Amino acid sequence: MELLAPWLEGPFTLKEASERYGEALVAEALRERVLKPVMTRLGPVLVPGGRGRVLLGLTRYYTPRPGPLEVALLVRRQAEAMAREGYRVLRRQGARAILEGRGERVLLVGSRGPLGRRPKPQDDLEASATRVVVLVPEGTVKRSRIEVKEVGVGSG
């Protein structure tokens, strides 16, 4: 399962995974087909390959689409940036994360398009958020009723 760490803690681009986990582990995971790259606008993102999906107890014949991978990657990066600022990550899953700190609870939501209203909470933890930040790719129209943060797709 060590070879799956870049996916279980990620997603990560190939470059980020090499820096965080070492080139040897990433190269071995790619060679063993535990991980495979999927091309996105952010560069190749590592996802479980056929063998990695079997180790996770999933069917081996599925590859995530680039769009949702980009959004999940942007949410992970923003959550890590907020954690460095003193926030504590309560949960991060896919395109959503909930963090707590500075007397507030923040819900991060990744979106591939413009939103016209506050995203609907999926559970009680998300409903308790005092602030919602929607992460959208650069160039998406801002809406005044919710806090929107444009994230550069090419940012590293």
Coordinates of C-alpha atoms in Angstrom, one line a residue:
M1 CA 0.0 0.0 0.0
E2 CA 3.0 2.3 0.3
L3 CA 3.1 2.6 -3.5
L4 CA -0.5 4.0 -3.4
A5 CA 0.4 6.8 -0.9
P6 CA 0.4 9.5 -3.7
W7 CA -3.2 8.6 -4.5
L8 CA -4.5 8.0 -0.9
E9 CA -3.1 11.3 0.3
G10 CA -3.5 13.1 -3.1
P11 CA -4.2 13.5 -5.9
F12 CA -0.7 14.8 -6.9
T13 CA 0.9 15.7 -10.1
L14 CA 3.9 13.6 -11.1
K15 CA 6.2 16.4 -10.1
E16 CA 4.6 16.9 -6.7
A17 CA 4.6 13.2 -6.0
S18 CA 8.3 12.9 -6.9
E19 CA 9.2 15.8 -4.6
R20 CA 7.1 14.5 -1.7
Y21 CA 7.6 10.7 -1.9
G22 CA 10.8 10.5 -3.8
E23 CA 11.5 9.6 -7.4
A24 CA 12.3 6.0 -6.5
L25 CA 8.9 5.2 -5.0
V26 CA 7.0 7.0 -7.8
A27 CA 9.1 5.2 -10.5
E28 CA 8.4 1.9 -8.8
A29 CA 4.7 2.6 -8.6
L30 CA 4.6 3.5 -12.3
R31 CA 6.7 0.5 -13.3
E32 CA 4.5 -1.9 -11.2
R33 CA 1.4 -0.3 -12.7
V34 CA 0.1 0.5 -9.3
L35 CA -0.2 4.2 -10.4
K36 CA -0.6 5.7 -13.8
P37 CA -0.5 9.3 -15.1
V38 CA -3.6 11.0 -16.5
M39 CA -3.0 14.2 -18.5
T40 CA -4.7 17.3 -17.2
R41 CA -4.1 21.1 -17.7
L42 CA -2.0 20.9 -14.5
G43 CA 0.3 18.2 -15.9
P44 CA 0.2 14.5 -15.4
V45 CA -1.8 13.5 -12.3
L46 CA -1.2 10.1 -10.7
V47 CA -4.2 7.8 -10.3
P48 CA -4.4 4.1 -9.5
G49 CA -3.6 1.9 -12.4
G50 CA -5.2 -1.5 -12.9
R51 CA -3.1 -3.2 -10.2
G52 CA -3.5 -0.3 -7.8
R53 CA -7.3 -0.4 -8.2
V54 CA -7.3 -4.2 -7.4
L55 CA -5.2 -3.5 -4.3
L56 CA -7.9 -1.0 -3.3
G57 CA -10.7 -3.5 -3.9
L58 CA -12.0 -1.8 -7.0
T59 CA -12.6 -2.9 -10.5
R60 CA -9.4 -2.5 -12.6
Y61 CA -11.1 -0.9 -15.6
Y62 CA -11.8 2.7 -14.6
T63 CA -9.7 5.8 -15.1
P64 CA -10.9 9.1 -13.5
R65 CA -11.6 12.0 -16.0
P66 CA -9.2 14.9 -16.1
G67 CA -11.8 17.6 -15.0
P68 CA -12.7 16.1 -11.6
L69 CA -9.0 15.3 -11.0
E70 CA -8.0 19.0 -11.6
V71 CA -10.7 20.2 -9.2
A72 CA -9.7 17.7 -6.5
L73 CA -6.0 18.7 -7.0
L74 CA -6.9 22.4 -6.5
V75 CA -8.9 21.6 -3.4
R76 CA -6.0 19.6 -1.9
R77 CA -3.6 22.4 -2.6
Q78 CA -5.9 25.1 -1.1
A79 CA -6.5 22.9 2.0
E80 CA -2.7 22.4 2.5
A81 CA -2.1 26.2 2.1
M82 CA -4.8 26.9 4.7
A83 CA -3.3 24.2 7.0
R84 CA 0.0 26.0 6.8
E85 CA -1.8 29.2 7.9
G86 CA -3.0 27.4 11.1
Y87 CA -6.3 25.8 10.0
R88 CA -6.9 22.1 10.8
V89 CA -8.3 19.8 8.2
L90 CA -11.3 18.0 9.5
R91 CA -12.0 16.1 6.3
R92 CA -10.9 16.2 2.7
Q93 CA -12.6 14.1 0.1
G94 CA -12.5 14.7 -3.7
A95 CA -13.7 18.2 -4.5
R96 CA -14.7 19.1 -1.0
A97 CA -12.8 19.9 2.2
I98 CA -13.8 21.2 5.6
L99 CA -11.3 23.0 7.8
E100 CA -11.4 24.7 11.2
G101 CA -9.4 27.5 12.6
R102 CA -9.3 31.1 13.6
G103 CA -12.7 30.7 15.2
E104 CA -14.5 29.6 12.0
R105 CA -15.2 26.5 10.1
V106 CA -14.5 26.7 6.4
L107 CA -16.0 24.5 3.6
L108 CA -13.9 24.4 0.4
V109 CA -15.7 23.3 -2.7
G110 CA -14.2 22.8 -6.1
S111 CA -16.2 23.7 -9.1
R112 CA -15.6 23.4 -12.8
G113 CA -18.1 26.1 -13.7
P114 CA -19.8 29.2 -12.2
L115 CA -22.1 28.8 -9.2
G116 CA -25.1 31.0 -8.6
R117 CA -25.6 30.1 -5.0
R118 CA -24.0 28.6 -1.9
P119 CA -23.3 24.9 -2.4
K120 CA -25.6 22.6 -0.6
P121 CA -24.0 20.9 2.4
Q122 CA -23.8 17.1 2.2
D123 CA -23.9 16.3 5.9
D124 CA -24.0 18.0 9.4
L125 CA -20.3 18.7 9.4
E126 CA -20.5 20.7 6.2
A127 CA -23.8 22.4 7.4
S128 CA -21.9 23.7 10.4
A129 CA -19.5 25.7 8.1
T130 CA -19.5 29.5 8.8
R131 CA -17.8 30.3 5.5
V132 CA -17.8 28.6 2.1
V133 CA -15.0 29.1 -0.4
V134 CA -15.7 27.9 -3.9
L135 CA -12.6 27.2 -6.0
V136 CA -13.1 27.8 -9.7
P137 CA -10.6 27.8 -12.6
E138 CA -9.3 31.2 -13.7
G139 CA -11.6 33.1 -16.0
T140 CA -14.9 31.8 -14.5
V141 CA -17.4 34.5 -13.8
K142 CA -17.6 35.6 -10.1
R143 CA -21.0 35.7 -8.3
S144 CA -21.5 38.2 -5.5
R145 CA -23.5 36.1 -3.2
I146 CA -20.8 33.5 -2.4
E147 CA -17.0 33.8 -1.9
V148 CA -15.3 32.6 -5.0
K149 CA -11.5 32.2 -5.3
E150 CA -10.1 31.9 -8.8
V151 CA -7.2 29.4 -8.9
G152 CA -4.7 29.4 -11.7
V153 CA -4.8 26.1 -13.5
G154 CA -1.1 26.3 -14.3
S155 CA -0.1 27.1 -10.7
G156 CA 2.3 24.7 -9.0

